[in-house]
Coordinates of C-alpha atoms and ligand atoms in Angstrom, one line a residue:
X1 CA -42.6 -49.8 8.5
X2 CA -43.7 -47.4 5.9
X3 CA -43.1 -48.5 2.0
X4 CA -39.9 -48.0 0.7
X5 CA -39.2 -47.2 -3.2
X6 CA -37.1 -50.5 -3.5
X7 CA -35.9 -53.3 -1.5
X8 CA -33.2 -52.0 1.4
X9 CA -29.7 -53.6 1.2
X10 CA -29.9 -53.2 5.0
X11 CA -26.7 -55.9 5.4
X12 CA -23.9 -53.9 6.6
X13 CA -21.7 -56.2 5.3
X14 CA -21.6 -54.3 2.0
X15 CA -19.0 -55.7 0.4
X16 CA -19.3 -59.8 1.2
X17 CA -16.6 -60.3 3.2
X18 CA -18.8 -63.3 4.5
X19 CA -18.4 -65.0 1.6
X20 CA -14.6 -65.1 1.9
X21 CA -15.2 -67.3 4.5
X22 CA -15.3 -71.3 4.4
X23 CA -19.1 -72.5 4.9
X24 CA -18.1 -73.9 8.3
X25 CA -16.7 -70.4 9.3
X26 CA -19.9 -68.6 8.3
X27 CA -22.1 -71.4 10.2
X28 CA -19.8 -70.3 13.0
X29 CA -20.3 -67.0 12.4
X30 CA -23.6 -67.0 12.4
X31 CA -24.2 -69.1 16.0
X32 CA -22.3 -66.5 17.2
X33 CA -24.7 -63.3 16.0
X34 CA -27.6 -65.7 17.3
X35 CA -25.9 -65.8 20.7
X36 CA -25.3 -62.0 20.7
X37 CA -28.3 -61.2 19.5
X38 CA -30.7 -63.6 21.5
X39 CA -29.0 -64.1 25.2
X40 CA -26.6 -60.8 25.1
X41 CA -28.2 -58.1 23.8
X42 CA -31.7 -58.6 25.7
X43 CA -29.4 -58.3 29.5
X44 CA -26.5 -56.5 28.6
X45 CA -27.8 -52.8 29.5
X46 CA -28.8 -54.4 33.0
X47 CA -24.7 -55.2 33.3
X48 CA -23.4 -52.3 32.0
X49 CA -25.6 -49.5 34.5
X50 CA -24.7 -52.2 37.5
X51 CA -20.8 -52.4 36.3
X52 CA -21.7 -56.1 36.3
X53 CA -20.1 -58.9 34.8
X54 CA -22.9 -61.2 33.5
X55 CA -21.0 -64.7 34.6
X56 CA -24.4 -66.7 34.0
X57 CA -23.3 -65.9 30.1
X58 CA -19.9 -67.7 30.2
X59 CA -22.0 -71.4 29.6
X60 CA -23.5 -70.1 26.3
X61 CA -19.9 -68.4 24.8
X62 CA -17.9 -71.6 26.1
X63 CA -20.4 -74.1 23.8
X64 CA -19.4 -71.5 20.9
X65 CA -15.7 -72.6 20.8
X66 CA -14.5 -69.7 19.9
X67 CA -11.5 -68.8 22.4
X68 CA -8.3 -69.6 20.5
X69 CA -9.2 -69.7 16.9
X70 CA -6.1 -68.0 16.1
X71 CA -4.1 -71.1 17.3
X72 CA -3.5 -74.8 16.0
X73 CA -3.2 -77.3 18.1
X74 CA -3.0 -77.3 22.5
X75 CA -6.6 -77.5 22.4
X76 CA -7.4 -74.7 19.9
X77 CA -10.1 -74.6 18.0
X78 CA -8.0 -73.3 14.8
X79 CA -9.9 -71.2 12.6
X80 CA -7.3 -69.1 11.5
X81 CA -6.9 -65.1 11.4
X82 CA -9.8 -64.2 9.3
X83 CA -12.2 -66.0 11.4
X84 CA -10.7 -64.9 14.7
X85 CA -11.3 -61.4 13.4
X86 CA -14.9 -61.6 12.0
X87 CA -15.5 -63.4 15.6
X88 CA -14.4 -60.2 17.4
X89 CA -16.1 -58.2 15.3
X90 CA -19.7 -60.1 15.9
X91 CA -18.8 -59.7 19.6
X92 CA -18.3 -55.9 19.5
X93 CA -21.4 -55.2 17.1
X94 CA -23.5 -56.3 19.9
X95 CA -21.9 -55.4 22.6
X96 CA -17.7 -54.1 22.9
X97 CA -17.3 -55.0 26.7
X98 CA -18.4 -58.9 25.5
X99 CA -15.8 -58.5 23.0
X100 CA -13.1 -57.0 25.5
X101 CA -13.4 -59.4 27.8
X102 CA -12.8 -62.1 25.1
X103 CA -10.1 -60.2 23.4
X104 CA -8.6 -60.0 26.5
X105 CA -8.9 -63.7 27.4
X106 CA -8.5 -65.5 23.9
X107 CA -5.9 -62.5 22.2
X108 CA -3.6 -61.1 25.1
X109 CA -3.8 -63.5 27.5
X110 CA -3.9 -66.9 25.6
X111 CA -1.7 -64.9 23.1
X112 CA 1.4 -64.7 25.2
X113 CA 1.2 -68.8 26.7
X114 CA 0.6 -69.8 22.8
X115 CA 3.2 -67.0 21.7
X116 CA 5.9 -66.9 24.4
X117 CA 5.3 -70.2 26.3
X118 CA 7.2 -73.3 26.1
X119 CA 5.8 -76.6 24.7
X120 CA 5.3 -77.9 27.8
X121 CA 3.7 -74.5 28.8
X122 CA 1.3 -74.3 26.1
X123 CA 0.4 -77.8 26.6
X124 CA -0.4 -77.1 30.6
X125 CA -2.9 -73.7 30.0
X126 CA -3.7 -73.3 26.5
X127 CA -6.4 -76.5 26.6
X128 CA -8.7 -75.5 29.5
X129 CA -9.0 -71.7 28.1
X130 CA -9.3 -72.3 25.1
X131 CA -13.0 -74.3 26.7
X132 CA -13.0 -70.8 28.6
X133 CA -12.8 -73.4 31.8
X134 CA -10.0 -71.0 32.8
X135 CA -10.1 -66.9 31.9
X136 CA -7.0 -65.0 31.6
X137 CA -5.9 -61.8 32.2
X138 CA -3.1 -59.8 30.9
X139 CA -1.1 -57.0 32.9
X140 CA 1.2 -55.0 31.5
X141 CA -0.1 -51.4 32.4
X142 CA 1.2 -49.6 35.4
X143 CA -0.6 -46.7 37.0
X144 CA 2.4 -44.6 36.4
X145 CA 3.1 -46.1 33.1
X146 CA 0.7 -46.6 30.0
X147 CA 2.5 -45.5 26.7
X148 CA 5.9 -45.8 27.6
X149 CA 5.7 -50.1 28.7
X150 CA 8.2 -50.3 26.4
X151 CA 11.1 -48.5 28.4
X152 CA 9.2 -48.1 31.4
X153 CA 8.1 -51.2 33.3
X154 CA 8.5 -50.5 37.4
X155 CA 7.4 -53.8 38.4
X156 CA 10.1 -56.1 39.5
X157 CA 10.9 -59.6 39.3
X158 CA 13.7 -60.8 41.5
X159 CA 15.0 -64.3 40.7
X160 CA 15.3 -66.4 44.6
X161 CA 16.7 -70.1 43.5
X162 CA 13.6 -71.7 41.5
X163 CA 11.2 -68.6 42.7
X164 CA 10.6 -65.4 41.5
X165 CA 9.4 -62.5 43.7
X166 CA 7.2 -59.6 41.5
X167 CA 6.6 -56.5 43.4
X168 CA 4.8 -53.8 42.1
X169 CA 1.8 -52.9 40.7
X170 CA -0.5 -52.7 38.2
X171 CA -4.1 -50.6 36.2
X172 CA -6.5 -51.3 33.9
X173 CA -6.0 -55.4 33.9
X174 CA -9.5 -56.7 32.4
X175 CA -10.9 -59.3 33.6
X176 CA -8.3 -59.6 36.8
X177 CA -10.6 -59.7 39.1
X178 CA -11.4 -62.8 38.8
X179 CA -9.2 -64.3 35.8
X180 CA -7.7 -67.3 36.7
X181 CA -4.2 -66.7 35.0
X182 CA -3.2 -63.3 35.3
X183 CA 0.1 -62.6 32.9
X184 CA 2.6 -59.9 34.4
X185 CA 4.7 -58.3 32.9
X186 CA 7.7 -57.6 34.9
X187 CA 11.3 -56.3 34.8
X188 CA 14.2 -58.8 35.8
X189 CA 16.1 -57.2 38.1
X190 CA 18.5 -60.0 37.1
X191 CA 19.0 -59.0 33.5
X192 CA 16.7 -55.6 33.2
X193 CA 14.9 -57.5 30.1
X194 CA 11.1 -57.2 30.5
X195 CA 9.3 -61.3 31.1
X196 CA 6.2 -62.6 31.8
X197 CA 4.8 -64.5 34.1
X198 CA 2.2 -66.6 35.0
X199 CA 0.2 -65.6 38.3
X200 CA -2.5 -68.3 39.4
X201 CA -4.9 -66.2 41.0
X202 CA -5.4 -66.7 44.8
X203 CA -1.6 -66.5 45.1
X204 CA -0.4 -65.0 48.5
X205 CA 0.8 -61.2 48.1
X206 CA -1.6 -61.0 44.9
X207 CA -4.4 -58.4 45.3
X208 CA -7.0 -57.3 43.0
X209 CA -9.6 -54.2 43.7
X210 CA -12.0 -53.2 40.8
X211 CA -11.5 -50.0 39.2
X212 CA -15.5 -48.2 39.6
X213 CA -17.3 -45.6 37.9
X214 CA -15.6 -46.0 34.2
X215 CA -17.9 -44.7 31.7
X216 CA -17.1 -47.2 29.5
X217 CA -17.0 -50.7 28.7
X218 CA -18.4 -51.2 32.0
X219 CA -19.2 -54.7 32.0
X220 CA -15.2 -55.6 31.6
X221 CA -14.2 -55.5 35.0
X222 CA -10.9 -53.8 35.0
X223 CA -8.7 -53.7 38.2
X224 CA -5.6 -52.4 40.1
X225 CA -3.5 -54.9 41.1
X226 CA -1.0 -55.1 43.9
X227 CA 2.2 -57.2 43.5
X228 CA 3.6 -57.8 47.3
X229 CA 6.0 -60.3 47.2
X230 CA 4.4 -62.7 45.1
X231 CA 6.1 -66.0 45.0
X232 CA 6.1 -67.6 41.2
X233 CA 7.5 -70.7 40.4
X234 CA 10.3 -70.2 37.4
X235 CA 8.0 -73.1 35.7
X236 CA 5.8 -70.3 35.7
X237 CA 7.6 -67.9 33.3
X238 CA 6.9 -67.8 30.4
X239 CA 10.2 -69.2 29.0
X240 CA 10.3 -68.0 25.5
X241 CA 9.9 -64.2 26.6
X242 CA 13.1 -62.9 27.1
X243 CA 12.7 -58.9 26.4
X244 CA 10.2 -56.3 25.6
X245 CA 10.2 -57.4 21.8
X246 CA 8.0 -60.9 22.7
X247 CA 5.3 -58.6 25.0
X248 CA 5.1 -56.4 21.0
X249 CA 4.3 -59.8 19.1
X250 CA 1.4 -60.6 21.2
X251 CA 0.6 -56.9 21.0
X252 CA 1.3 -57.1 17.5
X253 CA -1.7 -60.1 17.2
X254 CA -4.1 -58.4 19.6
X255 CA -3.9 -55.3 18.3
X256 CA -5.2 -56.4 15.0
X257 CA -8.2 -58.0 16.7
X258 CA -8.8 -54.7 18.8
X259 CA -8.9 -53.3 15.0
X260 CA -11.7 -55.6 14.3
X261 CA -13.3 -55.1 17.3
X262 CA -13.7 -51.3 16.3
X263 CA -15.2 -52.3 13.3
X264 CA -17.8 -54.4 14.9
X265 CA -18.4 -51.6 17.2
X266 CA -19.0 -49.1 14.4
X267 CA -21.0 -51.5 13.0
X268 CA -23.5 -52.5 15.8
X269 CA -24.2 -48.6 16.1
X270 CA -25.0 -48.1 12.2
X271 CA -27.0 -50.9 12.0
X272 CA -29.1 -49.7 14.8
X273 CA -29.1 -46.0 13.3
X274 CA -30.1 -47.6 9.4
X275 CA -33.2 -49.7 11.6
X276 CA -33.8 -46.1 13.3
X277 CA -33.7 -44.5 10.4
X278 CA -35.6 -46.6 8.2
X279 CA -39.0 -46.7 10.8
X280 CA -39.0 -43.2 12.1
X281 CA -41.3 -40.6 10.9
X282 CA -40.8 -37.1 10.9
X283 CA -42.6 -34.5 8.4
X284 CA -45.2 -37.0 7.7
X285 CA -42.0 -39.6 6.4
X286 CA -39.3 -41.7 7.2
X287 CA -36.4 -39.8 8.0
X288 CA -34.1 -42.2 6.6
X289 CA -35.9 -40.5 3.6
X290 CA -34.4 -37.3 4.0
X291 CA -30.6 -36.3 1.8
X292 CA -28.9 -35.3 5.5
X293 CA -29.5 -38.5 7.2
X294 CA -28.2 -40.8 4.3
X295 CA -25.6 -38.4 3.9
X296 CA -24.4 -39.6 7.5
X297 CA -25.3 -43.2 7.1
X298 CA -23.3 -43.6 3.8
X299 CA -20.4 -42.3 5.6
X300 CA -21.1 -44.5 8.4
X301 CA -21.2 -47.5 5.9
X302 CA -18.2 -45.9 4.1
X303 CA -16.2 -46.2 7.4
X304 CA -17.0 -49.8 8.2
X305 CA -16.6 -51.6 5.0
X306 CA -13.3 -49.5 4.4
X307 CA -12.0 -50.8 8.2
X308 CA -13.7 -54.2 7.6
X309 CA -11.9 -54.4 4.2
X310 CA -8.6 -53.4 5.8
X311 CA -8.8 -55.6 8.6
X312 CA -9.6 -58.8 6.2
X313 CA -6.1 -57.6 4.0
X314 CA -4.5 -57.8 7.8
X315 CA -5.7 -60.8 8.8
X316 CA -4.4 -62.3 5.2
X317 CA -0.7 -61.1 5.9
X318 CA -1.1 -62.5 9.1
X319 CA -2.1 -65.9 8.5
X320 CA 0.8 -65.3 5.7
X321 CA 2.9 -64.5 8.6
X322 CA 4.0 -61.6 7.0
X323 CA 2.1 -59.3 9.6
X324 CA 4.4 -56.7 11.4
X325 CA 4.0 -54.5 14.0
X326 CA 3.4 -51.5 12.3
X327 CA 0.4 -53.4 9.9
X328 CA -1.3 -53.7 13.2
X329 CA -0.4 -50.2 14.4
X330 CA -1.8 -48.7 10.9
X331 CA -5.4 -50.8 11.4
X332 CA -5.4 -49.9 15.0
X333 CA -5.5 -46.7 14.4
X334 CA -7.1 -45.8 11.5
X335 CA -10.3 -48.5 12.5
X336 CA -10.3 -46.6 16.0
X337 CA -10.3 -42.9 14.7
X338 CA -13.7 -44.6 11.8
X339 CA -15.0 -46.1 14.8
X340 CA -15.3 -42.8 16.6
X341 CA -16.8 -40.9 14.3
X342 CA -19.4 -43.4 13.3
X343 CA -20.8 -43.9 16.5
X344 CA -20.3 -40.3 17.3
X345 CA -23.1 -39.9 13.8
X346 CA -25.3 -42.9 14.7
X347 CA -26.0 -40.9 18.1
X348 CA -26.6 -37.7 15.8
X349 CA -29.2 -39.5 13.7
X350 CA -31.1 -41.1 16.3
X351 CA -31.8 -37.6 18.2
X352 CA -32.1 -37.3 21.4
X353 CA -33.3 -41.4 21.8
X354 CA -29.5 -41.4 20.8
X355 CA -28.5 -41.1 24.3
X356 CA -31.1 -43.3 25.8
X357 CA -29.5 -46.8 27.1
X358 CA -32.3 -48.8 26.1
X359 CA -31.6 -47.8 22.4
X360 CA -27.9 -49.5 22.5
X361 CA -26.3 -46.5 21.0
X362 CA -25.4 -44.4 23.5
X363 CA -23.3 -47.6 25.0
X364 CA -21.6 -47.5 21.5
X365 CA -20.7 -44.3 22.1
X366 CA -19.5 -44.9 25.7
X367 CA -17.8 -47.7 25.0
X368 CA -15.6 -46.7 21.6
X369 CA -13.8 -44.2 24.3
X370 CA -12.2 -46.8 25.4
X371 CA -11.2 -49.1 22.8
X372 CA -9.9 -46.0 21.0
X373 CA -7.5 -45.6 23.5
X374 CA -6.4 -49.1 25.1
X375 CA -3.5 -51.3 22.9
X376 CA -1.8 -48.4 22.1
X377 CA -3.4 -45.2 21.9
X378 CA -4.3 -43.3 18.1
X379 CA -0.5 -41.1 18.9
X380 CA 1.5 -44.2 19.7
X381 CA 0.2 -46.3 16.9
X382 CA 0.7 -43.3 14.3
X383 CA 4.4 -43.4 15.8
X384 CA 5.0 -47.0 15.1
X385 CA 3.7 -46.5 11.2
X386 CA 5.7 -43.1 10.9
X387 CA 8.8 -44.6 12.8
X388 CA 8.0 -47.5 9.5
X389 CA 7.4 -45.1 6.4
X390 CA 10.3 -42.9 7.0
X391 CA 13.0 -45.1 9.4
X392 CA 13.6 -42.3 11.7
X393 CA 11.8 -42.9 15.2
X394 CA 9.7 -40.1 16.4
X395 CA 10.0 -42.0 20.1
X396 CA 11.1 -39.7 22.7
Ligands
FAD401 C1 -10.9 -49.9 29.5 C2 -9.5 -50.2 29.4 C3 -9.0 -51.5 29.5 C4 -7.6 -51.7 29.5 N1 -7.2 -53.0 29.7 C5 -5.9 -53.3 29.8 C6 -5.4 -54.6 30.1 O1 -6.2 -55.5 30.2 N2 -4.1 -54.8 30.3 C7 -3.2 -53.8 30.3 O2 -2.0 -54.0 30.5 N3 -3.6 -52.5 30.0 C8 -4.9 -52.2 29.8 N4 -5.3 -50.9 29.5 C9 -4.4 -49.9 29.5 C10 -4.2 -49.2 28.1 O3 -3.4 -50.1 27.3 C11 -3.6 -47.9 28.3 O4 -4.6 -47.0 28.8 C12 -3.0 -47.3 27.1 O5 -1.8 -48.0 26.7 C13 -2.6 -45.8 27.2 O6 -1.9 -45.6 28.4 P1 -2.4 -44.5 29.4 O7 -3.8 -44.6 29.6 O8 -1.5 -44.6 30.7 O9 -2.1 -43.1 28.7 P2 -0.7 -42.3 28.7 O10 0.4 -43.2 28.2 O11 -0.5 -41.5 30.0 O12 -1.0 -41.2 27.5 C14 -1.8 -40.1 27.7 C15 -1.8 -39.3 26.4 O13 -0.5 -38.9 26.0 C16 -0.2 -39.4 24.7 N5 1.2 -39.8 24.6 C17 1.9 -40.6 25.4 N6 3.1 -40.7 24.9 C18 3.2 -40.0 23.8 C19 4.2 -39.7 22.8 N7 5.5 -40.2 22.9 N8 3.9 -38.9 21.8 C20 2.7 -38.4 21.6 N9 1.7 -38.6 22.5 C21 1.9 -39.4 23.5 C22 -1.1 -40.6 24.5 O14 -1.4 -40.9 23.2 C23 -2.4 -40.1 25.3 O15 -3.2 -39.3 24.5 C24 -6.7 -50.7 29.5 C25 -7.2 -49.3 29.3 C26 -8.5 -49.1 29.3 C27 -9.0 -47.7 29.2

């Protein structure tokens, strides 16, 4: 490392958030950088070329007790918002399909038991995933149906005495390959209200395929499913989801961690380009050195303390309980649209190395394609702020 005129504030947490933080939060915190950093980060290339899911890992992220910190009580760990957040965003500054596959299991699918499940319900799942014992899933996609869930569900439940029969199918589900709770999201055929239900994987009629060849966030393994059929037990739906509004409160929750997970992964990629930038010689100096490439890291820095900063206001309103959908929809999207852009300059400063694997970037890249676009894309959050602002629904 060549001399440097002063001392680097190379901490990309610019502004101390980490200090908002109760010292037993931070201590969690910081196991889980050291498990990111030292067991993920060395392997995780290796998973993502193979499409792989790296199950040896699940041991190591299980003794972190991390899965549920949004919830009190079943089980839950109960750090509150703030800490669920800054969790997600560790994950996804080392790696974004790590922290997809736990958003997944801990926000959308532990989410909706915690959210819309009974007592009884919550008491039943929530304990053994929130030790990651059992993974959940979370399927409300359909391949003809993304944006439009809302209005647009095709799946079918049909009540048969104390059964339900879901036909149908599903895209995208993370992790439902081989979750053992998959939550579907179905239309009654009995009411036309949208309700969820709990599938135990291995379920006659189920049937998963993985979805191959993504070019991102390959190590989440995302699948179709097929709904032939399937037999649920009515103690197997979750009873206190009764339309499409309780599906938008867990969306309402994940989508703020999906926020924070596009922070982290805006700020795994400028930390790598600061390190780049701070050893690599060009000219006879360090380029880091040079007015252009601080330009692009100061707006790189700009754009993660300004969506890490937003993201601590949301999870304060939501651990106020004064969160609502479109606070969310507005973090969503504006973290998303920085997150682009600052990997999209991280791969600009690091040259052509930028779209080597081996120097993490590149996967950045990659993998921000898709968190821009999954929980509601940049258009369909913009409408739920706009619909907000002005009370007139843009909708079609
Ligand atoms: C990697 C990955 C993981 C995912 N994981 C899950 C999962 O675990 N569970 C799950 O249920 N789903 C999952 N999804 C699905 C995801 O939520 C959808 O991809 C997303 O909601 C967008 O739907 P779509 O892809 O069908 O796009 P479409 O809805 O077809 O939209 C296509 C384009 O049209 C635009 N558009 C649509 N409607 C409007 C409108 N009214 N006004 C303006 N523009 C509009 C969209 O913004 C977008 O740009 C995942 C997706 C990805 C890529």
């Amino acid at each position: 490392m060549p001399k440097a005129d002063r001392p680097a504030a190379t901490d990309a947490d610019f502004y101390l958030l980490d200090q908002t933080i109760e010292p037993e939060g931070r201590e969690l915190l910081h196991r889980v950088r050291e498990f990111m950093e030292k067991s993920v980060q060395p392997v995780i290339n290796h998973y993502w070329t193979r499409e792989e899911f790296p199950h040896d890992l699940l041991p190591g992220m299980r003794q972190l007790g991390i899965a549920g910190l949004a919830y009190s009580g079943y089980g839950c760990p109960g750090g509150g918002n703030l800490l669920d957040g800054m969790v997600a965003m560790e994950l996804a500054r080392v790696d974004p399909s790590i922290g997809t596959f736990f958003g997944v299991h801990s926000g959308l699918a532990m989410g909706s038991v915690y959210l819309c499940g009974s007592e009884e319900q919550r008491q039943r799942w929530l304990p053994a995933m929130a030790r990651m014992d059992k993974i959940g899933a979370f399927g409300l996609t359909e391949p003809d149906v993304g944006s439009g869930a809302a209005g647009g569900l095709t799946t079918t439940a049909r009540r048969d005495g104390g059964e339900w029969i879901l036909d149908g199918q599903k895209k995208w589900i993370g992790n439902a390959t081989f979750a053992d709770y998959v939550i579907i999201w179905a239309r009654s055929l009995e009411d036309g209200q949208v309700k969820g239900f709990v599938v135990e994987q291995g379920t006659p009629g189920f049937e998963t395929s993985k979805m191959k060849d993504k070019i991102a966030l390959r190590v989440v393994q995302n699948a179709h499913i097929t709904l032939d059929g399937v037999r649920v037990p009515e103690e197997n739906r979750l009873q206190r989801a009764d339309s499409f509004a309780d599906t938008a409160a867990v969306l309402r929750l994940t989508r703020a961690g999906v926020a924070w997970q596009a922070t982290g992964c805006g700020r795994g990629a400028y930390e790598h380009a600061l390190a780049y930038a701070r050893q690599r010689q060009q000219f006879g100096r360090a380029i880091g050195g040079f007015q252009l490439v601080q330009d692009l890291l100061v707006r790189m820095l700009a754009n993660i303390t300004s969506s890490a900063c937003l993201c601590a206001r949301l999870s304060g309103l939501q651990q106020a309980g004064l969160a609502e959908d479109h606070h969310s929809a507005l973090a969503k999207a504006f973290c998303t649209v920085r997150m682009r852009e600052t990997v999209g300059w991280a791969r600009e400063l690091l040259g052509g190395n930028g779209i080597l694997l081996e120097n993490h970037v590149g996967r950045f890249v990659a993998d921000s394609e898709a968190i821009y676009s999954y929980e509601g894309t940049r258009e369909i959050n913009t409408l739920i702020v706009g619909r907000a602002i002005t009370g007139l629904s843009a909708f079609v």
